[in-house]
CSV table of C-alpha atoms in Angstrom, one decimal:
chain,number,residue,atom,x,y,z
A,229,MET,CA,32.7,-38.3,6.6
A,230,LYS,CA,29.5,-36.6,5.4
A,231,ASN,CA,26.6,-38.5,4.2
A,232,ALA,CA,24.5,-37.7,1.1
A,233,LEU,CA,22.2,-35.4,2.9
A,234,GLN,CA,24.9,-33.6,4.6
A,235,LYS,CA,26.8,-33.1,1.3
A,236,TRP,CA,23.8,-31.5,-0.4
A,237,ILE,CA,22.8,-29.3,2.6
A,238,SER,CA,26.6,-28.1,2.7
A,239,VAL,CA,26.1,-27.2,-1.0
A,240,SER,CA,22.8,-25.4,-0.1
A,241,LEU,CA,24.4,-23.5,2.7
A,242,PHE,CA,27.3,-22.3,0.5
A,243,ASN,CA,24.7,-21.3,-2.2
A,244,LEU,CA,22.9,-19.2,0.6
A,245,LEU,CA,26.4,-17.5,1.3
A,246,LEU,CA,26.6,-16.5,-2.4
A,247,VAL,CA,23.1,-15.2,-2.1
A,248,ALA,CA,24.2,-13.1,0.7
A,249,ILE,CA,27.3,-11.7,-1.2
A,250,ILE,CA,25.1,-10.6,-4.1
A,251,GLY,CA,22.7,-9.0,-1.6
A,252,VAL,CA,25.6,-7.0,-0.2
A,253,THR,CA,26.6,-6.0,-3.8
A,254,LEU,CA,23.1,-4.8,-4.5
A,255,ARG,CA,22.9,-2.9,-1.3
A,256,TYR,CA,26.5,-1.3,-2.0
A,257,LYS,CA,25.4,-0.2,-5.5
A,258,ILE,CA,22.3,1.6,-4.0
A,259,ALA,CA,24.4,3.3,-1.4
A,260,TYR,CA,27.5,4.0,-3.5
A,261,ALA,CA,28.6,4.0,-7.1
A,262,LEU,CA,29.3,0.8,-8.8
A,263,PRO,CA,29.1,1.3,-12.5
A,264,ILE,CA,30.2,-2.1,-13.6
A,265,VAL,CA,27.1,-3.8,-12.0
A,266,ASN,CA,23.7,-3.7,-13.8
A,267,GLN,CA,21.4,-3.5,-10.9
A,268,LYS,CA,18.4,-4.9,-12.7
A,269,TYR,CA,20.2,-7.9,-14.1
A,270,LEU,CA,22.1,-8.7,-10.7
A,271,LEU,CA,18.7,-8.5,-9.0
A,272,HIS,CA,17.3,-11.3,-11.2
A,273,ALA,CA,20.3,-13.4,-10.5
A,274,HIS,CA,19.9,-12.8,-6.8
A,275,SER,CA,16.3,-13.9,-6.7
A,276,HIS,CA,16.6,-16.9,-9.1
A,277,PHE,CA,19.6,-18.3,-7.4
A,278,ALA,CA,18.0,-17.7,-4.0
A,279,PHE,CA,15.0,-19.8,-4.9
A,280,THR,CA,16.8,-22.6,-7.0
A,281,GLY,CA,20.3,-22.7,-5.5
A,282,TRP,CA,19.4,-22.3,-1.8
A,283,VAL,CA,15.7,-23.0,-0.9
A,284,THR,CA,14.9,-25.5,-3.6
A,285,MET,CA,18.3,-27.1,-3.3
A,286,ALA,CA,17.7,-27.6,0.5
A,287,LEU,CA,14.2,-28.8,0.4
A,288,MET,CA,14.8,-31.2,-2.3
A,289,ALA,CA,17.6,-32.9,-0.4
A,290,LEU,CA,15.3,-32.9,2.8
A,291,LEU,CA,12.4,-34.5,0.9
A,292,VAL,CA,14.6,-37.1,-0.6
A,293,GLN,CA,16.0,-37.8,2.9
A,294,TYR,CA,12.4,-38.6,3.9
A,295,LEU,CA,12.3,-41.2,1.1
A,296,LYS,CA,15.5,-42.7,2.1
A,297,GLN,CA,14.2,-43.3,5.7
A,298,TYR,CA,10.9,-44.7,4.9
A,299,GLN,CA,10.7,-45.9,1.1
A,300,ASN,CA,14.1,-46.4,-0.5
A,301,PRO,CA,17.5,-46.5,1.1
A,302,ASN,CA,19.1,-45.7,-2.2
A,303,ALA,CA,16.8,-42.6,-2.7
A,304,PHE,CA,19.7,-40.1,-3.1
A,305,LYS,CA,21.3,-42.4,-5.8
A,306,LYS,CA,17.9,-42.4,-7.7
A,307,TYR,CA,17.6,-38.5,-7.3
A,308,LYS,CA,21.2,-37.5,-8.0
A,309,PRO,CA,20.7,-36.6,-11.5
A,310,VAL,CA,17.7,-34.4,-10.7
A,311,LEU,CA,19.6,-32.7,-7.8
A,312,TRP,CA,22.6,-32.2,-10.0
A,313,LEU,CA,20.4,-30.8,-12.8
A,314,ASN,CA,18.8,-28.2,-10.3
A,315,LEU,CA,22.3,-27.3,-9.2
A,316,ILE,CA,23.4,-26.7,-12.8
A,317,ALA,CA,20.3,-24.7,-13.5
A,318,ALA,CA,20.9,-22.6,-10.5
A,319,TYR,CA,24.5,-21.8,-11.3
A,320,GLY,CA,23.6,-21.3,-15.0
A,321,MET,CA,21.3,-18.5,-13.9
A,322,LEU,CA,23.9,-17.1,-11.5
A,323,PHE,CA,26.4,-16.7,-14.2
A,324,THR,CA,24.0,-15.5,-17.0
A,325,PHE,CA,21.6,-13.1,-15.5
A,326,PRO,CA,24.2,-10.7,-14.2
A,327,PHE,CA,25.6,-10.1,-17.8
A,328,GLU,CA,22.4,-10.4,-20.0
A,329,GLY,CA,19.3,-10.2,-17.9
A,330,TYR,CA,16.6,-12.2,-19.7
A,331,ALA,CA,18.1,-13.5,-22.8
A,332,ALA,CA,18.9,-16.8,-24.5
A,333,ALA,CA,21.2,-18.4,-22.0
A,334,SER,CA,19.5,-17.3,-18.8
A,335,ILE,CA,16.1,-18.2,-20.2
A,336,THR,CA,17.5,-21.6,-21.1
A,337,PHE,CA,18.8,-22.2,-17.5
A,338,SER,CA,15.5,-21.0,-16.2
A,339,THR,CA,13.6,-23.4,-18.3
A,340,LEU,CA,15.7,-26.2,-17.2
A,341,SER,CA,15.0,-25.4,-13.5
A,342,ILE,CA,11.1,-25.6,-14.4
A,343,LEU,CA,11.7,-29.0,-16.2
A,344,VAL,CA,13.6,-30.2,-13.1
A,345,SER,CA,10.8,-29.1,-10.9
A,346,TYR,CA,8.3,-31.1,-13.1
A,347,VAL,CA,10.5,-34.3,-13.0
A,348,PHE,CA,10.9,-33.9,-9.3
A,349,ALA,CA,7.1,-33.6,-8.8
A,350,ILE,CA,6.3,-36.8,-10.8
A,351,LEU,CA,9.0,-38.9,-9.3
A,352,TYR,CA,8.4,-37.7,-5.8
A,353,ARG,CA,4.6,-38.2,-5.8
A,354,ASN,CA,4.9,-41.7,-7.3
A,355,ASP,CA,7.6,-42.6,-4.7
A,356,LEU,CA,5.4,-41.3,-1.9
A,357,LYS,CA,2.6,-43.6,-3.1
A,358,LYS,CA,5.0,-46.6,-2.3
A,359,ILE,CA,5.1,-45.8,1.4
A,360,GLN,CA,2.5,-48.3,2.9
A,361,TRP,CA,0.9,-45.8,5.3
A,362,HIS,CA,-0.6,-42.4,4.6
A,363,SER,CA,0.1,-39.4,6.6
A,364,THR,CA,-0.5,-35.7,6.5
A,365,THR,CA,3.2,-35.3,6.0
A,366,HIS,CA,2.8,-37.1,2.6
A,367,ALA,CA,-0.2,-34.8,1.8
A,368,TYR,CA,2.1,-31.6,2.6
A,369,PHE,CA,4.8,-32.9,0.4
A,370,LYS,CA,2.5,-33.8,-2.6
A,371,ALA,CA,1.0,-30.4,-2.4
A,372,ALA,CA,4.3,-28.8,-2.2
A,373,VAL,CA,5.8,-30.4,-5.3
A,374,VAL,CA,2.5,-29.6,-7.2
A,375,PHE,CA,2.5,-26.0,-6.3
A,376,ASN,CA,6.3,-25.9,-7.5
A,377,ALA,CA,5.3,-27.0,-10.9
A,378,LEU,CA,2.2,-24.7,-11.0
A,379,SER,CA,4.3,-21.7,-10.3
A,380,SER,CA,5.9,-22.1,-13.6
A,381,ILE,CA,2.6,-20.8,-15.4
A,382,GLY,CA,3.7,-17.3,-14.3
A,383,VAL,CA,7.2,-17.8,-15.8
A,384,PHE,CA,5.6,-19.0,-19.0
A,385,SER,CA,3.3,-16.2,-19.2
A,386,LEU,CA,6.1,-13.8,-18.9
A,387,ALA,CA,7.9,-15.5,-21.6
A,388,TYR,CA,4.9,-15.3,-23.9
A,389,MET,CA,4.6,-11.6,-23.3
A,390,MET,CA,8.2,-11.0,-23.9
A,391,ALA,CA,8.2,-13.1,-27.1
A,392,THR,CA,5.1,-11.4,-28.5
A,393,LYS,CA,6.4,-7.9,-27.2
A,394,HIS,CA,2.9,-7.3,-25.8
A,395,ILE,CA,3.8,-6.4,-22.3
A,396,GLU,CA,1.0,-4.7,-20.3
A,397,GLN,CA,2.0,-3.6,-16.9
A,398,ASN,CA,-0.8,-5.3,-14.9
A,399,ASN,CA,-0.6,-8.5,-16.7
A,400,TYR,CA,3.3,-8.5,-16.4
A,401,LEU,CA,2.8,-7.9,-12.4
A,402,ALA,CA,0.1,-10.7,-12.3
A,403,SER,CA,2.4,-13.1,-13.9
A,404,VAL,CA,5.3,-12.2,-11.6
A,405,TYR,CA,3.2,-12.4,-8.4
A,406,PHE,CA,1.7,-15.8,-9.6
A,407,PHE,CA,5.2,-17.3,-9.7
A,408,LEU,CA,6.2,-15.6,-6.5
A,409,HIS,CA,2.9,-16.7,-4.6
A,410,PHE,CA,3.2,-20.4,-5.5
A,411,GLN,CA,6.7,-20.4,-4.8
A,412,TYR,CA,6.5,-18.6,-1.4
A,413,ASN,CA,3.1,-19.7,-0.2
A,414,GLY,CA,3.1,-23.1,-2.0
A,415,TRP,CA,6.2,-25.0,-2.6
A,416,PHE,CA,8.4,-23.3,0.0
A,417,LEU,CA,5.8,-23.1,2.6
A,418,PHE,CA,4.2,-26.5,2.2
A,419,ALA,CA,7.6,-28.3,2.0
A,420,CYS,CA,8.5,-26.6,5.4
A,421,LEU,CA,5.2,-27.3,6.9
A,422,GLY,CA,5.3,-31.0,5.9
A,423,LEU,CA,8.8,-31.2,7.6
A,424,TRP,CA,7.4,-29.7,10.7
A,425,ASN,CA,4.3,-31.9,10.5
A,426,TYR,CA,6.6,-34.9,10.4
A,427,LEU,CA,8.3,-33.8,13.7
A,428,LEU,CA,4.9,-33.1,15.2
A,429,GLU,CA,3.7,-36.7,14.2
A,430,GLN,CA,6.9,-38.2,15.6
A,431,ASN,CA,6.0,-36.6,18.8
A,432,GLY,CA,2.6,-38.0,19.0
A,433,ILE,CA,0.4,-35.1,18.1
A,434,ALA,CA,-2.9,-36.5,16.8
A,435,ALA,CA,-2.8,-37.1,13.0
A,436,ASN,CA,-6.5,-36.2,12.5
A,437,LYS,CA,-6.2,-32.8,13.8
A,438,LEU,CA,-3.1,-32.2,11.9
A,439,ARG,CA,-5.0,-33.4,8.8
A,440,TRP,CA,-7.7,-30.6,9.2
A,441,ILE,CA,-5.0,-28.0,9.5
A,442,PHE,CA,-3.4,-29.2,6.2
A,443,ILE,CA,-6.9,-29.1,4.5
A,444,LEU,CA,-7.3,-25.3,5.8
A,445,PHE,CA,-3.9,-24.2,4.4
A,446,THR,CA,-4.4,-26.1,1.1
A,447,ALA,CA,-7.8,-24.9,0.5
A,448,SER,CA,-6.6,-21.3,1.2
A,449,CYS,CA,-3.5,-21.4,-1.2
A,450,LEU,CA,-5.3,-20.6,-4.4
A,451,PRO,CA,-7.8,-18.0,-3.4
A,452,ASP,CA,-4.8,-16.1,-1.5
A,453,TYR,CA,-3.0,-15.5,-4.7
A,454,PHE,CA,-5.6,-12.6,-5.2
A,455,LEU,CA,-4.0,-11.0,-2.2
A,456,SER,CA,-0.8,-10.9,-4.0
A,457,ALA,CA,-2.5,-9.2,-7.0
A,458,PRO,CA,-4.9,-6.8,-5.6
A,459,TRP,CA,-5.3,-4.9,-8.9
A,460,ILE,CA,-7.0,-7.7,-10.6
A,461,PRO,CA,-10.7,-7.1,-10.8
A,462,ILE,CA,-12.7,-9.9,-9.3
A,463,PRO,CA,-16.5,-10.4,-8.4
A,464,ALA,CA,-17.7,-9.7,-4.8
A,465,PHE,CA,-18.1,-13.3,-4.1
A,466,ILE,CA,-14.6,-14.1,-5.0
A,467,TYR,CA,-13.3,-11.3,-2.9
A,468,TRP,CA,-15.2,-12.8,0.1
A,469,LEU,CA,-13.9,-16.1,-0.6
A,470,VAL,CA,-10.3,-14.6,-0.5
A,471,VAL,CA,-11.1,-12.9,2.8
A,472,ILE,CA,-12.3,-16.3,4.2
A,473,ALA,CA,-9.2,-18.0,2.9
A,474,ALA,CA,-7.0,-15.3,4.6
A,475,PHE,CA,-8.8,-16.0,8.0
A,476,ALA,CA,-8.7,-19.8,7.5
A,477,GLN,CA,-5.0,-19.8,7.3
A,478,VAL,CA,-4.7,-17.6,10.6
A,479,PHE,CA,-7.1,-20.1,12.1
A,480,ALA,CA,-5.2,-23.2,11.0
A,481,TRP,CA,-2.0,-21.7,12.4
A,482,ALA,CA,-3.5,-20.7,15.6
A,483,TRP,CA,-4.9,-24.2,15.9
A,484,MET,CA,-1.4,-25.8,15.4
A,485,ILE,CA,0.1,-23.5,18.1
A,486,VAL,CA,-2.6,-24.8,20.4
A,487,LEU,CA,-1.8,-28.3,19.6
A,488,MET,CA,2.0,-27.7,20.1
A,489,LYS,CA,1.2,-26.0,23.5
A,490,GLN,CA,-0.9,-28.9,24.7
A,491,ASN,CA,2.0,-31.4,23.7
A,492,LYS,CA,4.9,-29.2,24.8
A,493,ALA,CA,5.9,-31.8,27.6
A,494,GLN,CA,7.0,-34.3,24.8
A,495,LEU,CA,7.6,-32.0,21.8
A,496,LEU,CA,11.3,-31.8,21.0
A,497,THR,CA,12.3,-32.7,24.7
A,498,ARG,CA,15.9,-33.4,23.6
A,499,THR,CA,16.2,-30.3,21.6
A,500,PRO,CA,18.6,-27.7,22.7
A,501,THR,CA,17.2,-24.4,23.9
A,502,PHE,CA,19.0,-22.4,21.2
A,503,THR,CA,17.1,-24.4,18.5
A,504,LYS,CA,13.8,-24.1,20.2
A,505,THR,CA,14.3,-20.3,20.2
A,506,ILE,CA,15.0,-20.2,16.4
A,507,LEU,CA,11.7,-22.2,16.1
A,508,TRP,CA,10.0,-19.7,18.2
A,509,LEU,CA,11.4,-16.9,16.0
A,510,VAL,CA,10.1,-18.7,13.0
A,511,ALA,CA,6.7,-19.1,14.7
A,512,ILE,CA,6.6,-15.3,15.4
A,513,ALA,CA,7.8,-14.4,11.9
A,514,PHE,CA,5.1,-16.8,10.3
A,515,SER,CA,2.5,-15.2,12.6
A,516,ILE,CA,3.3,-11.7,11.4
A,517,LYS,CA,3.3,-12.8,7.8
A,518,LEU,CA,-0.2,-14.3,8.1
A,519,LEU,CA,-1.6,-11.1,9.9
A,520,LEU,CA,0.0,-8.9,7.2
A,521,GLN,CA,-1.5,-11.1,4.6
A,522,LEU,CA,-4.9,-10.7,6.4
A,523,GLY,CA,-4.5,-7.1,6.6
A,524,SER,CA,-3.9,-7.0,2.8
A,525,ALA,CA,-7.5,-8.3,2.3
A,526,ILE,CA,-8.6,-4.6,3.0
A,527,PRO,CA,-8.5,-3.2,-0.7
A,528,ALA,CA,-7.4,0.3,0.3
A,529,LEU,CA,-4.6,-0.9,2.6
A,530,SER,CA,-3.4,-3.4,0.0
A,531,THR,CA,-3.3,-0.8,-2.8
A,532,LEU,CA,-1.6,1.6,-0.7
A,533,THR,CA,1.3,-0.7,0.6
A,534,TYR,CA,1.9,-2.5,-2.7
A,535,GLY,CA,2.9,0.9,-4.1
A,536,PHE,CA,6.0,1.3,-1.8
A,537,ARG,CA,9.1,-0.8,-2.7
A,538,PRO,CA,10.5,-1.1,1.0
A,539,ILE,CA,7.2,-2.6,2.3
A,540,VAL,CA,7.1,-5.2,-0.5
A,541,ILE,CA,10.8,-6.1,-0.2
A,542,GLY,CA,10.5,-6.3,3.6
A,543,TYR,CA,7.6,-8.6,3.4
A,544,LEU,CA,9.4,-10.9,0.8
A,545,HIS,CA,12.4,-11.0,3.0
A,546,LEU,CA,10.4,-11.8,6.1
A,547,VAL,CA,9.0,-14.9,4.3
A,548,LEU,CA,12.2,-16.0,2.6
A,549,LEU,CA,14.6,-15.3,5.5
A,550,GLY,CA,12.6,-15.1,8.6
A,551,VAL,CA,10.2,-18.0,7.9
A,552,ILE,CA,11.7,-20.3,5.3
A,553,SER,CA,15.5,-20.0,5.7
A,554,LEU,CA,15.3,-20.0,9.5
A,555,TYR,CA,13.1,-23.0,9.5
A,556,ILE,CA,15.5,-25.0,7.1
A,557,LEU,CA,18.4,-24.1,9.5
A,558,ALA,CA,16.4,-25.2,12.6
A,559,HIS,CA,15.2,-28.3,10.9
A,560,VAL,CA,18.8,-29.5,9.9
A,561,VAL,CA,19.9,-28.7,13.4
A,562,VAL,CA,17.0,-30.8,15.1
A,563,GLU,CA,17.7,-33.7,12.6
A,564,LYS,CA,21.4,-33.5,13.5
A,565,THR,CA,22.3,-33.1,9.8
A,566,ILE,CA,24.4,-30.0,11.1
A,567,LEU,CA,25.8,-30.4,14.6
A,568,LEU,CA,25.1,-27.4,17.0
A,569,THR,CA,28.6,-26.6,17.9
A,570,PRO,CA,29.4,-23.3,19.7
A,571,GLY,CA,30.8,-21.9,16.3
A,572,ILE,CA,27.6,-22.9,14.4
A,573,LYS,CA,25.6,-21.2,17.1
A,574,LYS,CA,27.5,-18.0,16.9
A,575,GLY,CA,27.1,-18.0,13.0
A,576,ILE,CA,23.2,-18.5,13.3
A,577,THR,CA,23.0,-16.0,16.1
A,578,VAL,CA,24.6,-13.3,13.8
A,579,PHE,CA,22.5,-14.3,10.8
A,580,ILE,CA,19.4,-14.0,12.9
A,581,ALA,CA,20.6,-10.6,14.1
A,582,GLY,CA,21.1,-9.6,10.4
A,583,ILE,CA,17.5,-10.7,9.6
A,584,ILE,CA,16.0,-8.7,12.4
A,585,LEU,CA,18.0,-5.5,11.7
A,586,ASN,CA,17.1,-5.8,8.0
A,587,GLU,CA,13.4,-6.1,8.6
A,588,LEU,CA,13.4,-3.3,11.3
A,589,LEU,CA,15.2,-0.9,8.7
A,590,LEU,CA,12.8,-1.8,5.9
A,591,MET,CA,9.8,-1.2,8.3
A,592,ILE,CA,11.2,2.1,9.3
A,593,GLU,CA,11.9,3.0,5.6
A,594,GLY,CA,8.3,1.9,4.5
A,595,ILE,CA,6.7,3.9,7.2
A,596,ALA,CA,8.8,7.0,6.3
A,597,ASP,CA,7.8,6.4,2.6
A,598,LEU,CA,4.1,6.3,3.6
A,599,SER,CA,4.5,9.8,4.8
A,600,TYR,CA,6.9,10.8,2.0
A,601,HIS,CA,9.9,11.3,4.3
A,602,ALA,CA,13.5,10.1,3.5
A,603,VAL,CA,15.3,8.5,6.5
A,604,PRO,CA,19.0,9.7,6.6
A,605,PHE,CA,21.7,7.1,5.9
A,606,MET,CA,19.1,4.3,5.3
A,607,ASN,CA,21.0,2.9,2.5
A,608,GLU,CA,24.1,2.7,4.3
A,609,ALA,CA,22.3,1.1,7.2
A,610,LEU,CA,20.7,-1.5,5.0
A,611,LEU,CA,24.1,-2.2,3.6
A,612,PHE,CA,25.5,-2.8,7.2
A,613,ALA,CA,22.5,-5.2,7.7
A,614,ALA,CA,23.3,-7.1,4.6
A,615,LEU,CA,26.9,-7.4,5.8
A,616,VAL,CA,25.8,-8.9,9.0
A,617,LEU,CA,23.7,-11.4,7.3
A,618,MET,CA,26.7,-12.4,5.0
A,619,THR,CA,28.9,-12.6,8.0
A,620,GLY,CA,26.6,-14.9,9.9
A,621,ILE,CA,26.0,-17.4,7.1
A,622,ALA,CA,29.7,-17.2,6.2
A,623,TRP,CA,30.6,-18.2,9.7
A,624,VAL,CA,28.1,-21.1,9.6
A,625,ASN,CA,29.7,-22.4,6.5
A,626,ILE,CA,33.3,-22.2,7.7
A,627,GLN,CA,32.3,-24.0,11.0
A,628,ASN,CA,30.3,-26.7,9.1
A,629,LYS,CA,33.3,-27.3,6.9
A,630,HIS,CA,35.4,-28.0,9.9
A,631,LEU,CA,32.9,-30.5,11.3
A,632,TYR,CA,33.9,-33.4,8.8
């Protein structure tokens, strides 16, 4: 019989399958005719449901599990209304955005998800304070929930522009990327880093060194927003602060890798080789993400790449799938929330193959776009990659269902 965490992770995995199905539909419409689908509206549903129904749902459950272990054995009972409201908001957006885009119903559910993030942030920070010791893991979790709430400023800015009908392109994009930055590089990333930091602390890595790494990541988060919005004019000293922040995150990650190598003898000694391979793939994807982020500090390169949709989509999918989604899967396997059966292993393998294929194709398309060349059958190939992704996560869901 499933415990509370397993139930919520199962719900999250099913939501990831729905995200993948929508992704296939979007890719099919690009490659072939599908007039009944409004591409823009469905894309809104895809992104909002991926954020709220998959990533946020899974991360909230994992963070509540931490409280259950160290603060309140009945934590899931306490947070049950919050988790259910988040799920309602996610499905509300899933069933309204495809039909009306940004309108009354979809905005209502989007607002509900924001209010849920506020409530979760307040409750969670207060509950962490009740734990008698302080660790870097707590610091990551506190920062994560604050960044989640902070990202809503971008959403409210968009809502204000739409309500007043004063939509200026640069301000619109600045608001969109403000939301995306503090979701991707704030809430998602810091929650995952906190979960990983917890595993490192459990394996005896020095807490004082991990604390400095946290400080570097946190201090860099706000300035790095300007890397996501290179068109915003900023003074020279702010620009150099942004560059330093980009270098600081690369340094922090390199430092963490050194600590992991120094402690590899005791680090995850009982973890299957397959799971370690997933974690290494996450590390590679995160390294690429940080290097691309550092490269975007060059104004000419940043302005050039942000003008090409495949490059932007490739980067966003690299982070959401290659870093965040794969890490969540690896973490729930390490913690035995999901048992690594041969069937689960095959499903994750196919899912990873889909991620790699999708990224390679988007990279090829992006490079071709830079030289203004079209790659034959690229839309069909990307549709195939989306089908591989969907097949992999569908198999994980089927196998996970059969475990209990």
